Every structure is written in structure tokens, then in C-alpha cells.
PDB file of C-alpha atoms in Angstrom:
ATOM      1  CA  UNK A 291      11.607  13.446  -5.915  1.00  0.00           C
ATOM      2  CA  UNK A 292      11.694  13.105  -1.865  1.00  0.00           C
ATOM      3  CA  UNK A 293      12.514  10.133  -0.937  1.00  0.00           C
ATOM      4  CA  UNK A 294      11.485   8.795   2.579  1.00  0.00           C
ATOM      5  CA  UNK A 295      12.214   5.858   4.620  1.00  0.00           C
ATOM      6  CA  UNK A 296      10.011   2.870   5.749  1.00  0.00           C
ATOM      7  CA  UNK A 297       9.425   2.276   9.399  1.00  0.00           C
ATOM      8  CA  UNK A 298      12.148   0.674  11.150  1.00  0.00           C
ATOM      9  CA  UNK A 299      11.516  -2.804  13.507  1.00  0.00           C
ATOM     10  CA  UNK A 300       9.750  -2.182  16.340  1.00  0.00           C
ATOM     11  CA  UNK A 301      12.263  -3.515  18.576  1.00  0.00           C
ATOM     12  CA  UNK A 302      15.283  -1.102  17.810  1.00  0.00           C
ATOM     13  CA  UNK A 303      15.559   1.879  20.040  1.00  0.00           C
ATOM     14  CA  UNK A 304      15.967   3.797  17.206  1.00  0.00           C
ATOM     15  CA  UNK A 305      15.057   4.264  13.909  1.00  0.00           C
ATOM     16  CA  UNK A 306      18.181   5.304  12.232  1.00  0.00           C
ATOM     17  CA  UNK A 307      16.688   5.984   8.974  1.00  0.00           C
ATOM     18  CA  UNK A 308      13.742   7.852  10.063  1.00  0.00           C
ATOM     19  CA  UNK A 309      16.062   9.922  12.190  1.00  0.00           C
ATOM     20  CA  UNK A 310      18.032  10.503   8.864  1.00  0.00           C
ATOM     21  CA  UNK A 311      14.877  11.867   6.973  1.00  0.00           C
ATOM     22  CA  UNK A 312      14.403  14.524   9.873  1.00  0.00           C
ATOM     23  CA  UNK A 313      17.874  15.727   8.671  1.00  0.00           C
ATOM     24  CA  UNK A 314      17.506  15.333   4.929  1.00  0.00           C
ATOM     25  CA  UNK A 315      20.499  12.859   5.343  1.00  0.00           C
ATOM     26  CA  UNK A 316      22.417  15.629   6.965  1.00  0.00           C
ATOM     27  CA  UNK A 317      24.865  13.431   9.408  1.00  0.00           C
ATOM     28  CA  UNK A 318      26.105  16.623  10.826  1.00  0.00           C
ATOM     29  CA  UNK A 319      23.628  17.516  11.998  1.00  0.00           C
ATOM     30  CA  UNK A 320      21.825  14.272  12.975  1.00  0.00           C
ATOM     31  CA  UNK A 321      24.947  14.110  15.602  1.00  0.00           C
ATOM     32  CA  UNK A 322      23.934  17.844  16.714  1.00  0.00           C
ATOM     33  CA  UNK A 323      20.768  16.845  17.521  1.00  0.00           C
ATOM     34  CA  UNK A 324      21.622  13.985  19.325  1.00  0.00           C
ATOM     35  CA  UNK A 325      24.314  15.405  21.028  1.00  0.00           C
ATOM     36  CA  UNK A 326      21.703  18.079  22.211  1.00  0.00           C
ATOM     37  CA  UNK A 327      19.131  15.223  23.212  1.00  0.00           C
ATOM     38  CA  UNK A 328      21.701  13.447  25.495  1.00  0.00           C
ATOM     39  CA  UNK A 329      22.948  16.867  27.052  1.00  0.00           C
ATOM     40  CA  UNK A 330      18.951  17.392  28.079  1.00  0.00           C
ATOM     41  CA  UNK A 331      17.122  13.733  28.127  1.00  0.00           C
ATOM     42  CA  UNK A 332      18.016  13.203  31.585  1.00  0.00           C
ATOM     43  CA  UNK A 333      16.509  16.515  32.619  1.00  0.00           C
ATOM     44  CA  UNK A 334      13.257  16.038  30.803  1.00  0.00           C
ATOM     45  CA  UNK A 335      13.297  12.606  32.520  1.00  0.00           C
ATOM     46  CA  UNK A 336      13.188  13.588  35.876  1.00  0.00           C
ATOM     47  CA  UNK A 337      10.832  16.719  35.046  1.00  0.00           C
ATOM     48  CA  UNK A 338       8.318  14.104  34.173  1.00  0.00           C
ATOM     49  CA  UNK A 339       9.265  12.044  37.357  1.00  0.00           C
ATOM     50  CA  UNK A 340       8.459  14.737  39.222  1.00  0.00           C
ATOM     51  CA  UNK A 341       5.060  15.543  37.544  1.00  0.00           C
ATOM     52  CA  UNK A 342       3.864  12.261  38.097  1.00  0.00           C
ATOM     53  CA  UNK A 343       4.899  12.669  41.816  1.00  0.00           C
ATOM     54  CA  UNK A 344       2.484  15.715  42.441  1.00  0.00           C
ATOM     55  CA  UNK A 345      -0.383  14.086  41.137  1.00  0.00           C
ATOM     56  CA  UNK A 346      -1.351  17.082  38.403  1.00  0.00           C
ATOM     57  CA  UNK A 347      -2.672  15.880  35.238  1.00  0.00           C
ATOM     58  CA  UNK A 348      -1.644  18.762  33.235  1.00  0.00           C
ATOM     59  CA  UNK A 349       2.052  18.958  34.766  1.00  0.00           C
ATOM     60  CA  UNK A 350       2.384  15.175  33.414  1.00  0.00           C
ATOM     61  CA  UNK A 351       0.665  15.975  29.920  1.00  0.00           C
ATOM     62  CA  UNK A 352       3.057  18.969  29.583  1.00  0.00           C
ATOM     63  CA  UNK A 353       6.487  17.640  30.621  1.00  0.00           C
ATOM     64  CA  UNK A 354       5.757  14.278  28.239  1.00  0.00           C
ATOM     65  CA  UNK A 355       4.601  16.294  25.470  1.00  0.00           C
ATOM     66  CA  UNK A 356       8.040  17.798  25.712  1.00  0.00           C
ATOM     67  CA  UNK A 357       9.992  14.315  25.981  1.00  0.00           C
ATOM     68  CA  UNK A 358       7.537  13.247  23.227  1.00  0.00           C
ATOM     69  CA  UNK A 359       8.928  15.848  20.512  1.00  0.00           C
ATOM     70  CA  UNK A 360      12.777  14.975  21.498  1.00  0.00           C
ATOM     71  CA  UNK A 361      12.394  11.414  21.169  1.00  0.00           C
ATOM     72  CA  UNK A 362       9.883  11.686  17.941  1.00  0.00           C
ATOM     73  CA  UNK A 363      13.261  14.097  16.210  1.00  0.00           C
ATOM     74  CA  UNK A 364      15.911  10.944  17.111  1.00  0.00           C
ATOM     75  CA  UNK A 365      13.495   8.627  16.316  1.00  0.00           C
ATOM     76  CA  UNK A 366      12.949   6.767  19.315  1.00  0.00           C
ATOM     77  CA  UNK A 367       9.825   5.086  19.031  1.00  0.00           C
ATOM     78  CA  UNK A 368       9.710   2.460  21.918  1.00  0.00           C
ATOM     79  CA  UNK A 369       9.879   5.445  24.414  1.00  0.00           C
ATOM     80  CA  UNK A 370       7.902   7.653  22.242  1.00  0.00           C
ATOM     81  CA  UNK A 371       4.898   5.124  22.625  1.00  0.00           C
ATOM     82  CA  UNK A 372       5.507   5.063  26.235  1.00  0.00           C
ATOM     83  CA  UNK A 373       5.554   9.191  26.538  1.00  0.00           C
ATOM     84  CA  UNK A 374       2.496   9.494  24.222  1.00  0.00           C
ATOM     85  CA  UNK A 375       0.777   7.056  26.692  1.00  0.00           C
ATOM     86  CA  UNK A 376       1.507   9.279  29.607  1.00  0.00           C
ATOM     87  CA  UNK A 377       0.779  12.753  27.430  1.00  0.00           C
ATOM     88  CA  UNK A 378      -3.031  10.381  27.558  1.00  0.00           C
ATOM     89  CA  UNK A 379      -3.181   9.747  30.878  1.00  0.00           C
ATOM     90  CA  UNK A 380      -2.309  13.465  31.930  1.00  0.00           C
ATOM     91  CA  UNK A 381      -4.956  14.674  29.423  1.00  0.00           C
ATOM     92  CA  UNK A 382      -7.362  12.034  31.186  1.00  0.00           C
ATOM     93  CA  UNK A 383      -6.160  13.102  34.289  1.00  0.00           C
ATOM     94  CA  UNK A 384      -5.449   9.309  35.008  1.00  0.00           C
ATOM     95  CA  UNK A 385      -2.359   9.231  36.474  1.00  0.00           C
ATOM     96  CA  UNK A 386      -3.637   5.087  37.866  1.00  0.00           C
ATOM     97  CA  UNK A 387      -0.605   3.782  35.209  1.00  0.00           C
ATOM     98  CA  UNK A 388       1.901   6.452  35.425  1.00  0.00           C
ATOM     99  CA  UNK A 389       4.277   4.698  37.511  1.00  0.00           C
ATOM    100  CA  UNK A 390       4.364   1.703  35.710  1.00  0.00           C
ATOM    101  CA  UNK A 391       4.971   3.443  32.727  1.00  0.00           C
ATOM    102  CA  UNK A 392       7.764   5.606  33.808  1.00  0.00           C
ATOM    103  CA  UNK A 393       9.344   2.085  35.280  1.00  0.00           C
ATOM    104  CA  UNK A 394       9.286   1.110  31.354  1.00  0.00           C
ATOM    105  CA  UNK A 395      10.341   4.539  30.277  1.00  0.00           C
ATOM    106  CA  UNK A 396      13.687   4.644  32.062  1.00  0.00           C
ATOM    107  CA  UNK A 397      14.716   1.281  30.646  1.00  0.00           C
ATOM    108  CA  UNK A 398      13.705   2.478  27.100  1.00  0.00           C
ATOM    109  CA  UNK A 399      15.687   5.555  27.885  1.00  0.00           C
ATOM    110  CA  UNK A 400      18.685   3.320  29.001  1.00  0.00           C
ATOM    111  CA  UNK A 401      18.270   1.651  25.863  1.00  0.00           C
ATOM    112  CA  UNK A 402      18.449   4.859  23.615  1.00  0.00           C
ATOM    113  CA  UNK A 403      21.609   5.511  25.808  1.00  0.00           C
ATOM    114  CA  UNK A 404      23.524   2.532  25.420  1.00  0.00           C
ATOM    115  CA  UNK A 405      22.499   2.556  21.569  1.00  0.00           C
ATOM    116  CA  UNK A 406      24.237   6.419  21.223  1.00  0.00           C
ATOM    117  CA  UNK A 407      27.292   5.495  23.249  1.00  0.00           C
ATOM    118  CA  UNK A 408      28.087   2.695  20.426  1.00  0.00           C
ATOM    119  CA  UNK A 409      31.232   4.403  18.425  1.00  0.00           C
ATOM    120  CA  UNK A 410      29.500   2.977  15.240  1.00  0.00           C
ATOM    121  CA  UNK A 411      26.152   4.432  15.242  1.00  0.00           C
ATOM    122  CA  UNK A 412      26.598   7.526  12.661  1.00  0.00           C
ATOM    123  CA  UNK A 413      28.137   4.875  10.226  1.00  0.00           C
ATOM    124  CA  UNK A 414      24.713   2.637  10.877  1.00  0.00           C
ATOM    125  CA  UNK A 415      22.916   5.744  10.214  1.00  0.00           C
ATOM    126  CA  UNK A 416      24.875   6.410   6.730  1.00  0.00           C
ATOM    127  CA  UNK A 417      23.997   2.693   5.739  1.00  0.00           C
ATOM    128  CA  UNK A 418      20.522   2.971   5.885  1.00  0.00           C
ATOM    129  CA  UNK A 419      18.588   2.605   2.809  1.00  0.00           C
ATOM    130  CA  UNK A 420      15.173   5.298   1.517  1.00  0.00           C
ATOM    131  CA  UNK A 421      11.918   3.764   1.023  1.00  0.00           C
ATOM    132  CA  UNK A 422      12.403   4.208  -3.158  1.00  0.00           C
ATOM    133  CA  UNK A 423      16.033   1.852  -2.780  1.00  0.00           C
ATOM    134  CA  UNK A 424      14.205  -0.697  -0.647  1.00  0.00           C
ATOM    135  CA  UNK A 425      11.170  -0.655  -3.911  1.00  0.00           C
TER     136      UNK A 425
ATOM    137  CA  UNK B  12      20.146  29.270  -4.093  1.00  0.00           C
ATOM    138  CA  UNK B  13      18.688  32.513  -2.188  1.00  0.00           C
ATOM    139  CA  UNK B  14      15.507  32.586  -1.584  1.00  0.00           C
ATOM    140  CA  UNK B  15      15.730  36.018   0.196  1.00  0.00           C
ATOM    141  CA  UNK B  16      12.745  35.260   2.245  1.00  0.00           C
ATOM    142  CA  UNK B  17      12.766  35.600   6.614  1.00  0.00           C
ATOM    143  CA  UNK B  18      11.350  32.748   8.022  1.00  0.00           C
ATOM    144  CA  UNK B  19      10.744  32.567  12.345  1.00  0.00           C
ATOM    145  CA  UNK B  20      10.341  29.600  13.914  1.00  0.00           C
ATOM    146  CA  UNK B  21       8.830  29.587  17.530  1.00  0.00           C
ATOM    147  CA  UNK B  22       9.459  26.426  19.722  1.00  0.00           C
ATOM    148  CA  UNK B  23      10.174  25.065  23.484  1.00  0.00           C
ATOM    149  CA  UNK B  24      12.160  22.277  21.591  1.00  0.00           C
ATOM    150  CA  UNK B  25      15.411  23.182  20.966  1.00  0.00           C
ATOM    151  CA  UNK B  26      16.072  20.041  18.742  1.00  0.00           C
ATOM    152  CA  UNK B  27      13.035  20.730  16.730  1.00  0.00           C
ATOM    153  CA  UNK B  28      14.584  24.797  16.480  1.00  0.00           C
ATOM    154  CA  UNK B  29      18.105  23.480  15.790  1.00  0.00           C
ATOM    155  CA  UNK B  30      16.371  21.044  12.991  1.00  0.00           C
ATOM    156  CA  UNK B  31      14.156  23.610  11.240  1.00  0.00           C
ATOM    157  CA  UNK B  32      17.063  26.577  11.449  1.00  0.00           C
ATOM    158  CA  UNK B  33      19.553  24.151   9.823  1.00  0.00           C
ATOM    159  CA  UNK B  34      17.005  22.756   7.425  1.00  0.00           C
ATOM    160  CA  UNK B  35      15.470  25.730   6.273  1.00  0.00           C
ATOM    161  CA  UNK B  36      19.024  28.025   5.895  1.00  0.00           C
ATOM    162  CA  UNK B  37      20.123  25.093   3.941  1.00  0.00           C
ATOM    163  CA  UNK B  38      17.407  25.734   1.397  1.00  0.00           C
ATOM    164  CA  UNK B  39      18.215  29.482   1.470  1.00  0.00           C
ATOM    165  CA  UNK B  40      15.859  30.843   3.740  1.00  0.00           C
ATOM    166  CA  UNK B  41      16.993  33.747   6.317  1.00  0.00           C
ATOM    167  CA  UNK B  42      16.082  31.592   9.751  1.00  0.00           C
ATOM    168  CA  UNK B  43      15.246  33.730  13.167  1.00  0.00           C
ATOM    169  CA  UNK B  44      14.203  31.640  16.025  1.00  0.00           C
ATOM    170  CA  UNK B  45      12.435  32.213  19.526  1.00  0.00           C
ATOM    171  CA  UNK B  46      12.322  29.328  22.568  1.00  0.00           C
ATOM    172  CA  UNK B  47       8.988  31.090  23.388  1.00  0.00           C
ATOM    173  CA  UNK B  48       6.151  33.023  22.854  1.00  0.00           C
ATOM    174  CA  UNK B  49       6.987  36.665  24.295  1.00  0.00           C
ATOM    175  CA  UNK B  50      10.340  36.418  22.360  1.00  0.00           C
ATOM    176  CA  UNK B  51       8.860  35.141  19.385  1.00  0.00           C
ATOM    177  CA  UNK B  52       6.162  38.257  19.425  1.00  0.00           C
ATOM    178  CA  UNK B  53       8.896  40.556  20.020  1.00  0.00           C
ATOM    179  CA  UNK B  54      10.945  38.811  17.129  1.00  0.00           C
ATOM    180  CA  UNK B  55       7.748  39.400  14.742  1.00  0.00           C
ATOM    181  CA  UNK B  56       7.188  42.727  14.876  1.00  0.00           C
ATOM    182  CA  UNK B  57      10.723  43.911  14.466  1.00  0.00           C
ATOM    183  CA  UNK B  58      11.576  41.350  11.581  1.00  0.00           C
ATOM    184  CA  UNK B  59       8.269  40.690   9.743  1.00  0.00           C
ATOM    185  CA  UNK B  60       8.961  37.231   8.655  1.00  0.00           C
ATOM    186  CA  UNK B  61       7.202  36.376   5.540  1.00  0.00           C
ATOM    187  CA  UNK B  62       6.549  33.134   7.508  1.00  0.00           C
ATOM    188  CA  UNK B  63       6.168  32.008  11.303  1.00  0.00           C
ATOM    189  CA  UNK B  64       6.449  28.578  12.167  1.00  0.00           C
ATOM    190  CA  UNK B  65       4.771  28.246  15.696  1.00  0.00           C
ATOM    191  CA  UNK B  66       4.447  25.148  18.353  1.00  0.00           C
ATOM    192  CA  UNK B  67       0.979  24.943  19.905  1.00  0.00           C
ATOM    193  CA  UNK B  68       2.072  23.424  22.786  1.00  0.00           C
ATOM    194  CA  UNK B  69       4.424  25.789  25.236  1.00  0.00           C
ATOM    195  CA  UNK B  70       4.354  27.062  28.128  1.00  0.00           C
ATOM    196  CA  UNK B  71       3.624  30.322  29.073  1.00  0.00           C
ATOM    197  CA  UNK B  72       2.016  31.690  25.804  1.00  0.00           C
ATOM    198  CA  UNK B  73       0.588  28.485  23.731  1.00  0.00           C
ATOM    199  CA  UNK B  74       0.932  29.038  19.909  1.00  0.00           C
ATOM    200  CA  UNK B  75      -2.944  29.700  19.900  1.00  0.00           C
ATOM    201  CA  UNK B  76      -2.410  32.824  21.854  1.00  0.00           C
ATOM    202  CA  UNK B  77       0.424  33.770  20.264  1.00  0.00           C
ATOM    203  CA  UNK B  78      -1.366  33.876  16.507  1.00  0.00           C
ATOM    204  CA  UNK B  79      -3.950  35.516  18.268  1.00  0.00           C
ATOM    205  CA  UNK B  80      -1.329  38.086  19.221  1.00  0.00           C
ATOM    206  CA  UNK B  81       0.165  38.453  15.711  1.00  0.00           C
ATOM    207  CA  UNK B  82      -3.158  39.052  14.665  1.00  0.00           C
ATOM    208  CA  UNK B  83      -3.939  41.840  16.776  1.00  0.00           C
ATOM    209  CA  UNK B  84      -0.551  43.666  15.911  1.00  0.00           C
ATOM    210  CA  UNK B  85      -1.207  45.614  12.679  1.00  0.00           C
ATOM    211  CA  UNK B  86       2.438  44.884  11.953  1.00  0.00           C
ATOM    212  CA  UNK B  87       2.122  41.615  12.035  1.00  0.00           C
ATOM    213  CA  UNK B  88      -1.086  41.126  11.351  1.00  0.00           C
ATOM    214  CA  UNK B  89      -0.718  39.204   7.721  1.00  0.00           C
ATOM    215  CA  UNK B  90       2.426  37.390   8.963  1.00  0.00           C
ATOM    216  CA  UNK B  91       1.704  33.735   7.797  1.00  0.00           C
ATOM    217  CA  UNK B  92       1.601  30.994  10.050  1.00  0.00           C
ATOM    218  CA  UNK B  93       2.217  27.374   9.964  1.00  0.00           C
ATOM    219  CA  UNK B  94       1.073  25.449  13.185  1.00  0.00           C
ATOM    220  CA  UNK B  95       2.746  22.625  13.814  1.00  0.00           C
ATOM    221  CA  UNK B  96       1.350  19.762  16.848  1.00  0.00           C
ATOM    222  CA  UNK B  97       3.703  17.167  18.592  1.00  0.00           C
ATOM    223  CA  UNK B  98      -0.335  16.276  19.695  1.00  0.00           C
ATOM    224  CA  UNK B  99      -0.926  12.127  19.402  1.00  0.00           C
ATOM    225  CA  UNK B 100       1.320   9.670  18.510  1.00  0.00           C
ATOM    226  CA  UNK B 101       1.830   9.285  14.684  1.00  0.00           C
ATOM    227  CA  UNK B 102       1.417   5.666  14.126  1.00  0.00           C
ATOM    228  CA  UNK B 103      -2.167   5.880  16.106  1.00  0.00           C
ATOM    229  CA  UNK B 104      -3.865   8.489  14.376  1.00  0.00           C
ATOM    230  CA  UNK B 105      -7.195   8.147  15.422  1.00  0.00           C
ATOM    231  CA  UNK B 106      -7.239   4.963  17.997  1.00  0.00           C
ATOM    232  CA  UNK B 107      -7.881   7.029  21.078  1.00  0.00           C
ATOM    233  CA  UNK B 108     -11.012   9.014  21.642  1.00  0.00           C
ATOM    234  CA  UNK B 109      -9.224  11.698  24.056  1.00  0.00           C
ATOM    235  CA  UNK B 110      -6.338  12.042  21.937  1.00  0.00           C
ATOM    236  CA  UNK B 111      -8.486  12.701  18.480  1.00  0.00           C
ATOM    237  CA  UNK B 112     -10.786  14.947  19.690  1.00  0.00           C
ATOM    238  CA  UNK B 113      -7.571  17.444  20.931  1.00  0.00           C
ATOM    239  CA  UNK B 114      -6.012  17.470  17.926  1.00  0.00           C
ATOM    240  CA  UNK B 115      -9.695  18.125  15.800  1.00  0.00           C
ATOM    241  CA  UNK B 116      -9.840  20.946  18.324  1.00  0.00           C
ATOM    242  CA  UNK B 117      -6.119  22.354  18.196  1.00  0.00           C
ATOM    243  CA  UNK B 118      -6.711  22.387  14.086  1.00  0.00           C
ATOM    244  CA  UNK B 119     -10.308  24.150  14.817  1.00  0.00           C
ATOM    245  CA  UNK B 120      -8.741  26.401  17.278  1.00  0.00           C
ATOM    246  CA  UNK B 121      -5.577  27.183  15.208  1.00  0.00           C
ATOM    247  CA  UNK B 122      -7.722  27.752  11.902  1.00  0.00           C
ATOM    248  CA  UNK B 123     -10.049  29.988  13.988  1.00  0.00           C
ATOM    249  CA  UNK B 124      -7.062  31.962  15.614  1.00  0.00           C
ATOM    250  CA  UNK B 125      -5.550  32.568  12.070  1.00  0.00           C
ATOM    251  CA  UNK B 126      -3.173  30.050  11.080  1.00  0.00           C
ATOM    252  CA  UNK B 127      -2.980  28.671   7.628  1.00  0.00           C
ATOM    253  CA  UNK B 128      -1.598  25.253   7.687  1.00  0.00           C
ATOM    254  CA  UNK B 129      -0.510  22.712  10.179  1.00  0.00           C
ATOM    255  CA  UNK B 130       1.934  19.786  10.332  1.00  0.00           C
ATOM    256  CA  UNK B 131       2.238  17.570  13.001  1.00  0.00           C
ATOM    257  CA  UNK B 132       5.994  17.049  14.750  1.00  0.00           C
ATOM    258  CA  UNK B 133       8.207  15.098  14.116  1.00  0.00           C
ATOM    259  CA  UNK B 134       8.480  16.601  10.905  1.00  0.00           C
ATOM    260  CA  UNK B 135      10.655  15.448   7.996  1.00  0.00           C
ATOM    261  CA  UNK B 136      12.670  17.912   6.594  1.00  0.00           C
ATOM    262  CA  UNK B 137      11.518  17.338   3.057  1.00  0.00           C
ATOM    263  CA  UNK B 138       8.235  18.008   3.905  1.00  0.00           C
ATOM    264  CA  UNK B 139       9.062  20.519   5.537  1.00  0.00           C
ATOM    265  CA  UNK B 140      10.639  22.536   2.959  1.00  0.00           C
ATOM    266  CA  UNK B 141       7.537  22.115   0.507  1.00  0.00           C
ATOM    267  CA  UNK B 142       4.977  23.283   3.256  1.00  0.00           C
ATOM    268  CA  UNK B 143       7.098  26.087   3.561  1.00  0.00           C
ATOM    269  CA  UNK B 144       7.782  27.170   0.019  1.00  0.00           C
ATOM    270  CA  UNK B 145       4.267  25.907  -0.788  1.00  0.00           C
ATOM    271  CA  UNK B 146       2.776  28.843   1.964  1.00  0.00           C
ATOM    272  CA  UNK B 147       5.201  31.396   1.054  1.00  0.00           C
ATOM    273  CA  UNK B 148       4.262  31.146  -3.091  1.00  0.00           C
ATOM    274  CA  UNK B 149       0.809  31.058  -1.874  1.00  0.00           C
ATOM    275  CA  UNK B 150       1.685  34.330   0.532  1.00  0.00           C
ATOM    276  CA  UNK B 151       3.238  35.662  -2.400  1.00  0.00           C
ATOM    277  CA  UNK B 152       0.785  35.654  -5.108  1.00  0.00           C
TER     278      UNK B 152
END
């Protein structure tokens, strides 16, 4: 039977057990994947930055689609929301709240950050409980 | 458990490659993967996965032209192909106007190009894993 995990609170950076049903429960290789996210999260950061600077629609809705897949594996909703809303504005070619959004962005970023670089987060993620134990 | 069957997944993500290589070999399946869609074309004729999982959204070739592509090829011309779409945000699945009508076209587009099934990133590995043994039975038989 799969088993799948209900929505974490809104206000955690991430959602440990969602992350966890990405993996199948695989720990392993939920630290792979984060490992790889931190290595390339700043990157994809600035690429964004940079999109919004030159004003092209299409550059922004690219280069936050992009973000919006890494955070949406690590399940980092707060800046996933904010990415989405930029993959929106590119695709409106809007770019009138792009600033503000990236402003929010790199302080949900910080936030995914600081949550990684706790020693005890792979033992959080073990904890968590699937949607059929919480029934 | 062997499920002898070659499975390609094309993607710019490398988190979302890493996830469906490890997921997928885990379950026995014989995982090739391409970061984009010239390698990925190359990688499809010369393996002839019984499956190709394929990104819509990359740059240089998008996963519609790609199918397209594999559709052309005589050699790869049957391959199956699941879609998948990173496209809207997955608690808000039809609150924006802009953001529903691209996904209804990307599925139009996708079905019209010759894919058989989408699923829409992040993906969950158990679903995963039941899309994909639920297309290759249906390849199969």
C-alpha cells in the first residue's frame, strides 16, 4: 500500500516528510539530493537575479521554473510559492513585483540554509510520521 | 527483483535525474539519463528504452520537440513517453488563469506530439514507480 505524507505547517522551510516521500524514505539519498541543492541553489539564485535585471519575461519564467523543481524535490514550499509567483509574472511578462519578490526569496532561501546546516536535520527527517500513522 | 527493462530519463534538473535514476534502479529498472535534449535523442536511438521520461520545460530542445523528434526517428518511433511538468504550483491547481491555461496546453501539446502520460514534478517516488510500471505493462501487452 503507498503510504504518503500530509502537508507539513506552512511556516517550516521545509517539509521533511514530503521531502522523505520523494525518496521513498531513502535517507541516503534524501542527503544526496540536498547536498546537490546546496552545491547549486546559490547559482540558480543569482541566475534568476540576473533575469529579473534584464527585464525579459521569458529569461525570468525560465530560470524560476528551474529553482521551482529544486525547491519542489527538498520540499521547500515557502520559496517554492515565491518562485512559482515569479515563473507567473515572467509568463505575464509582468516583471512590476519581481523585485519585491526576490527580496522575500533570498530570506526564504536563507531560511532553507540555516535549516540544512542544523547537524540534526536527517534524524528530524527519520522521525517523521506517513499520512496512514497519523490516521 | 529484475525487471530487465531500459528506462531514459531526460531532465535540466539534476536532483530530479539523481531522484528518478536512484528510484527507478532501486525497483530494478536499467536507468540511462540525459541533462538535455540532443543527448537524450542521441541516448534513444542507440539504447531504445522501453520508456523515456522527458521534462517539457528545457532549454535548448523543450520535451515537446524532443517527442516530436523520437517520433520522426523510425528507431525510436514507438519509444514510450511519460511527460512530466514542474508547470504551476501544486497546492493552486487551477487559481490562476495564466498558469491553467499553460498547463491545458502543455498536456494538449504533449498528447498531440505523442506522449502517453504526464505527471507533474515534484514527483513522489511511489507514484512514480506505478506510472512507470503501469506504461511499460501497457507498452508491453
Amino acid at each position: 500500500m503507498i503510504q504518503l505524507s500530509p502537508p507539513a505547517r506552512k511556516s517550516d522551510p521545509i517539509d521533511l516528510a514530503y521531502a522523505r516521500d520523494i525518496v521513498d524514505g531513502d535517507l541516503e539519498l534524501l542527503q544526496e539530493i540536498v547536498t546537490l541543492f546546496l552545491f547549486d541553489c546559490s547559482y540558480q539564485v543569482a541566475a534568476l537575479q540576473e533575469a529579473v535585471a534584464s527585464g525579459s519575461g521569458n529569461a525570468v519564467t525560465a530560470k524560476a521554473h528551474r529553482l521551482k523543481c529544486s525547491l519542489g524535490n527538498i520540499g521547500g514550499w515557502q520559496a517554492y510559492q515565491l518562485v512559482c509567483e515569479m515563473e507567473l509574472m515572467g509568463l505575464r511578462n509582468d516583471l512590476s513585483g519581481a523585485d519585491e519578490c526576490l527580496f522575500h526569496l533570498t530570506a526564504a532561501m536563507e531560511d532553507i540554509v540555516a535549516f540544512f546546516a542544523q547537524p540534526n536535520w536527517a534524524e528530524q527527517a527519520e522521525d517523521g510520521a506517513t499520512f496512514d500513522e497519523a490516521q | 527483483m529484475n525487471h530487465s527493462h531500459r528506462i531514459l530519463a531526460i531532465d535540466d534538473d539534476p536532483l530530479t535525474l539523481h531522484i528518478v535514476e536512484h528510484v527507478l534502479q532501486k525497483h530494478g529498472y536499467e536507468v540511462f539519463t540525459a541533462g538535455n535534449g540532443h543527448d537524450g535523442l542521441e541516448l534513444a536511438r542507440v539504447l531504445k528504452p522501453d520508456l523515456v521520461i522527458l521534462d517539457i520545460m528545457m532549454p535548448g530542445l523543450d520535451g515537446f520537440q524532443v517527442c516530436r523528434k523520437l517520433r520522426e526517428n523510425p528507431e525510436t518511433a514507438v519509444i514510450t513517453v511519460l511527460m512530466l511538468t514542474a508547470r504551476g504550483a501544486i497546492d493552486k491547481p487551477v487559481s490562476d488563469p495564466v498558469d491553467f491555461a499553460q498547463r491545458v496546453r502543455d498536456q494538449l501539446n504533449g498528447y498531440h506530439v505523442g506522449a502517453s502520460d504526464f505527471l507533474t514534478k515534484p514527483v513522489k517516488a511511489a507514484v512514480l514507480v506505478e506510472r512507470v510500471r503501469s506504461l511499460i505493462w501497457s507498452g508491453r501487452n
